[in-house]
Amino acid sequence: MTKREVTFALRPTCDDPCSAELADRLRDCLDGELADHERERGLTHATRLTRADLEPVWRRSRELGFYGIHYHPETYGGQNLTYTQLCALKEEIGASGRVLAHSVLGDMGGPLRAGGILKHATDYQLDR
């Protein structure tokens, strides 16, 4: 019996054009710039991440329109996406296998806490 290499790749699909375009852009970022950043820094899933590892990802993700994409209102970088559209993006993040993927969209855990806070914060808090 010969040894056969089996590869598996999860590529989520999106039904609507907006989600498909965002997912394609996100996939390009994850497989391109983010993969390069991880490789250049020698990051693996066992690496203890530092702020110096994360800040360039946050900054570039914000420039590309991904970081905080779930926020409401749009003045804080959100794109008024539906939960289905956000799930499609989170599915891309999960399927990527990237070490820093969790930092690309911003709030990856549980309910979209930060977006809810923006609705009730005072002007002083928003300025800070």
PDB file of C-alpha atoms in Angstrom:
ATOM      1  CA  MET A   1       0.000   0.000   0.000  1.00  0.00           C
ATOM      2  CA  THR A   2       1.398   3.395  -0.917  1.00  0.00           C
ATOM      3  CA  LYS A   3       1.089   6.430   1.280  1.00  0.00           C
ATOM      4  CA  ARG A   4      -1.364   8.907  -0.183  1.00  0.00           C
ATOM      5  CA  GLU A   5      -1.572  12.517   0.918  1.00  0.00           C
ATOM      6  CA  VAL A   6      -5.084  13.753   1.461  1.00  0.00           C
ATOM      7  CA  THR A   7      -5.771  17.453   1.557  1.00  0.00           C
ATOM      8  CA  PHE A   8      -8.892  19.147   2.726  1.00  0.00           C
ATOM      9  CA  ALA A   9      -9.882  22.779   2.429  1.00  0.00           C
ATOM     10  CA  LEU A  10     -13.093  24.332   3.615  1.00  0.00           C
ATOM     11  CA  ARG A  11     -14.252  27.128   1.348  1.00  0.00           C
ATOM     12  CA  PRO A  12     -17.519  28.611   2.514  1.00  0.00           C
ATOM     13  CA  THR A  13     -19.924  29.828  -0.143  1.00  0.00           C
ATOM     14  CA  CYS A  14     -22.175  32.871   0.011  1.00  0.00           C
ATOM     15  CA  ASP A  15     -25.583  33.269  -1.560  1.00  0.00           C
ATOM     16  CA  ASP A  16     -25.712  37.038  -1.942  1.00  0.00           C
ATOM     17  CA  PRO A  17     -23.273  39.148  -4.032  1.00  0.00           C
ATOM     18  CA  CYS A  18     -22.370  41.503  -1.146  1.00  0.00           C
ATOM     19  CA  SER A  19     -21.367  38.622   1.139  1.00  0.00           C
ATOM     20  CA  ALA A  20     -19.514  36.862  -1.663  1.00  0.00           C
ATOM     21  CA  GLU A  21     -17.497  40.005  -2.467  1.00  0.00           C
ATOM     22  CA  LEU A  22     -16.638  40.595   1.199  1.00  0.00           C
ATOM     23  CA  ALA A  23     -15.710  36.935   1.696  1.00  0.00           C
ATOM     24  CA  ASP A  24     -13.464  37.008  -1.382  1.00  0.00           C
ATOM     25  CA  ARG A  25     -11.707  40.161  -0.136  1.00  0.00           C
ATOM     26  CA  LEU A  26     -11.333  38.676   3.321  1.00  0.00           C
ATOM     27  CA  ARG A  27      -9.962  35.410   1.919  1.00  0.00           C
ATOM     28  CA  ASP A  28      -7.426  37.369  -0.152  1.00  0.00           C
ATOM     29  CA  CYS A  29      -6.311  39.229   2.977  1.00  0.00           C
ATOM     30  CA  LEU A  30      -6.058  36.059   5.065  1.00  0.00           C
ATOM     31  CA  ASP A  31      -4.170  34.060   2.442  1.00  0.00           C
ATOM     32  CA  GLY A  32      -2.033  36.997   1.326  1.00  0.00           C
ATOM     33  CA  GLU A  33      -0.982  39.799   3.657  1.00  0.00           C
ATOM     34  CA  LEU A  34      -1.862  38.031   6.889  1.00  0.00           C
ATOM     35  CA  ALA A  35      -0.097  34.808   5.858  1.00  0.00           C
ATOM     36  CA  ASP A  36       2.975  36.865   4.900  1.00  0.00           C
ATOM     37  CA  HIS A  37       2.908  38.713   8.242  1.00  0.00           C
ATOM     38  CA  GLU A  38       2.711  35.448  10.184  1.00  0.00           C
ATOM     39  CA  ARG A  39       5.498  33.879   8.139  1.00  0.00           C
ATOM     40  CA  GLU A  40       7.784  36.929   8.497  1.00  0.00           C
ATOM     41  CA  ARG A  41       7.334  36.926  12.286  1.00  0.00           C
ATOM     42  CA  GLY A  42       7.554  33.128  12.591  1.00  0.00           C
ATOM     43  CA  LEU A  43       4.153  32.922  14.267  1.00  0.00           C
ATOM     44  CA  THR A  44       2.513  29.579  14.919  1.00  0.00           C
ATOM     45  CA  HIS A  45      -0.522  28.511  16.915  1.00  0.00           C
ATOM     46  CA  ALA A  46       1.861  27.808  19.804  1.00  0.00           C
ATOM     47  CA  THR A  47       3.294  31.340  19.774  1.00  0.00           C
ATOM     48  CA  ARG A  48       2.531  33.608  22.708  1.00  0.00           C
ATOM     49  CA  LEU A  49       1.245  36.664  20.865  1.00  0.00           C
ATOM     50  CA  THR A  50       2.292  40.174  21.788  1.00  0.00           C
ATOM     51  CA  ARG A  51       0.779  43.544  21.081  1.00  0.00           C
ATOM     52  CA  ALA A  52       3.571  44.056  18.531  1.00  0.00           C
ATOM     53  CA  ASP A  53       2.265  41.004  16.637  1.00  0.00           C
ATOM     54  CA  LEU A  54      -1.338  42.218  16.736  1.00  0.00           C
ATOM     55  CA  GLU A  55      -1.201  45.984  16.180  1.00  0.00           C
ATOM     56  CA  PRO A  56      -0.131  45.803  12.514  1.00  0.00           C
ATOM     57  CA  VAL A  57      -2.999  43.370  11.878  1.00  0.00           C
ATOM     58  CA  TRP A  58      -5.535  45.655  13.567  1.00  0.00           C
ATOM     59  CA  ARG A  59      -4.258  48.694  11.659  1.00  0.00           C
ATOM     60  CA  ARG A  60      -4.250  47.002   8.245  1.00  0.00           C
ATOM     61  CA  SER A  61      -7.626  45.355   8.871  1.00  0.00           C
ATOM     62  CA  ARG A  62      -9.081  48.769   9.669  1.00  0.00           C
ATOM     63  CA  GLU A  63      -7.583  50.189   6.432  1.00  0.00           C
ATOM     64  CA  LEU A  64      -9.184  47.351   4.454  1.00  0.00           C
ATOM     65  CA  GLY A  65     -12.566  47.909   6.126  1.00  0.00           C
ATOM     66  CA  PHE A  66     -12.685  44.651   8.067  1.00  0.00           C
ATOM     67  CA  TYR A  67     -11.831  45.644  11.623  1.00  0.00           C
ATOM     68  CA  GLY A  68     -15.075  46.626  13.335  1.00  0.00           C
ATOM     69  CA  ILE A  69     -17.165  45.710  10.294  1.00  0.00           C
ATOM     70  CA  HIS A  70     -19.970  44.618  12.640  1.00  0.00           C
ATOM     71  CA  TYR A  71     -20.300  47.993  14.399  1.00  0.00           C
ATOM     72  CA  HIS A  72     -23.445  50.072  14.281  1.00  0.00           C
ATOM     73  CA  PRO A  73     -23.636  52.881  13.413  1.00  0.00           C
ATOM     74  CA  GLU A  74     -21.532  52.955  10.293  1.00  0.00           C
ATOM     75  CA  THR A  75     -19.657  56.048  11.504  1.00  0.00           C
ATOM     76  CA  TYR A  76     -17.536  53.694  13.618  1.00  0.00           C
ATOM     77  CA  GLY A  77     -16.493  51.534  10.683  1.00  0.00           C
ATOM     78  CA  GLY A  78     -19.456  49.183  10.522  1.00  0.00           C
ATOM     79  CA  GLN A  79     -21.120  48.222   7.276  1.00  0.00           C
ATOM     80  CA  ASN A  80     -24.620  47.513   8.557  1.00  0.00           C
ATOM     81  CA  LEU A  81     -24.290  43.820   7.758  1.00  0.00           C
ATOM     82  CA  THR A  82     -26.885  41.216   8.606  1.00  0.00           C
ATOM     83  CA  TYR A  83     -26.059  38.426  11.043  1.00  0.00           C
ATOM     84  CA  THR A  84     -25.981  36.046   8.080  1.00  0.00           C
ATOM     85  CA  GLN A  85     -23.348  38.186   6.359  1.00  0.00           C
ATOM     86  CA  LEU A  86     -21.298  38.401   9.562  1.00  0.00           C
ATOM     87  CA  CYS A  87     -21.520  34.632   9.947  1.00  0.00           C
ATOM     88  CA  ALA A  88     -20.191  34.184   6.411  1.00  0.00           C
ATOM     89  CA  LEU A  89     -17.160  36.315   7.310  1.00  0.00           C
ATOM     90  CA  LYS A  90     -16.619  34.485  10.590  1.00  0.00           C
ATOM     91  CA  GLU A  91     -16.822  31.217   8.679  1.00  0.00           C
ATOM     92  CA  GLU A  92     -14.003  32.457   6.425  1.00  0.00           C
ATOM     93  CA  ILE A  93     -11.970  33.379   9.495  1.00  0.00           C
ATOM     94  CA  GLY A  94     -12.465  29.929  10.992  1.00  0.00           C
ATOM     95  CA  ALA A  95     -11.709  28.116   7.752  1.00  0.00           C
ATOM     96  CA  SER A  96      -8.492  30.042   7.158  1.00  0.00           C
ATOM     97  CA  GLY A  97      -6.399  28.357   9.834  1.00  0.00           C
ATOM     98  CA  ARG A  98      -4.426  31.598  10.236  1.00  0.00           C
ATOM     99  CA  VAL A  99      -2.833  32.264  13.613  1.00  0.00           C
ATOM    100  CA  LEU A 100      -3.978  35.893  13.701  1.00  0.00           C
ATOM    101  CA  ALA A 101      -7.313  35.461  11.929  1.00  0.00           C
ATOM    102  CA  HIS A 102      -9.187  36.196  15.157  1.00  0.00           C
ATOM    103  CA  SER A 103      -7.812  39.752  15.084  1.00  0.00           C
ATOM    104  CA  VAL A 104      -8.952  40.738  11.586  1.00  0.00           C
ATOM    105  CA  LEU A 105     -12.621  41.517  12.268  1.00  0.00           C
ATOM    106  CA  GLY A 106     -12.212  42.780  15.800  1.00  0.00           C
ATOM    107  CA  ASP A 107     -14.872  41.334  18.105  1.00  0.00           C
ATOM    108  CA  MET A 108     -14.929  37.592  17.372  1.00  0.00           C
ATOM    109  CA  GLY A 109     -16.502  36.277  20.534  1.00  0.00           C
ATOM    110  CA  GLY A 110     -20.104  35.844  21.530  1.00  0.00           C
ATOM    111  CA  PRO A 111     -22.613  38.621  20.956  1.00  0.00           C
ATOM    112  CA  LEU A 112     -21.447  41.733  19.186  1.00  0.00           C
ATOM    113  CA  ARG A 113     -20.704  43.580  22.399  1.00  0.00           C
ATOM    114  CA  ALA A 114     -18.759  46.587  21.143  1.00  0.00           C
ATOM    115  CA  GLY A 115     -21.397  47.549  18.606  1.00  0.00           C
ATOM    116  CA  GLY A 116     -24.059  47.550  21.304  1.00  0.00           C
ATOM    117  CA  ILE A 117     -21.950  49.731  23.565  1.00  0.00           C
ATOM    118  CA  LEU A 118     -21.639  52.375  20.842  1.00  0.00           C
ATOM    119  CA  LYS A 119     -25.417  52.798  20.810  1.00  0.00           C
ATOM    120  CA  HIS A 120     -25.496  53.842  24.480  1.00  0.00           C
ATOM    121  CA  ALA A 121     -22.152  55.545  25.120  1.00  0.00           C
ATOM    122  CA  THR A 122     -21.955  59.219  26.033  1.00  0.00           C
ATOM    123  CA  ASP A 123     -20.232  61.719  23.730  1.00  0.00           C
ATOM    124  CA  TYR A 124     -17.309  61.812  26.166  1.00  0.00           C
ATOM    125  CA  GLN A 125     -16.934  58.030  26.036  1.00  0.00           C
ATOM    126  CA  LEU A 126     -17.111  57.986  22.249  1.00  0.00           C
ATOM    127  CA  ASP A 127     -14.443  60.686  21.987  1.00  0.00           C
ATOM    128  CA  ARG A 128     -12.126  58.734  24.283  1.00  0.00           C
TER     129      ARG A 128
END
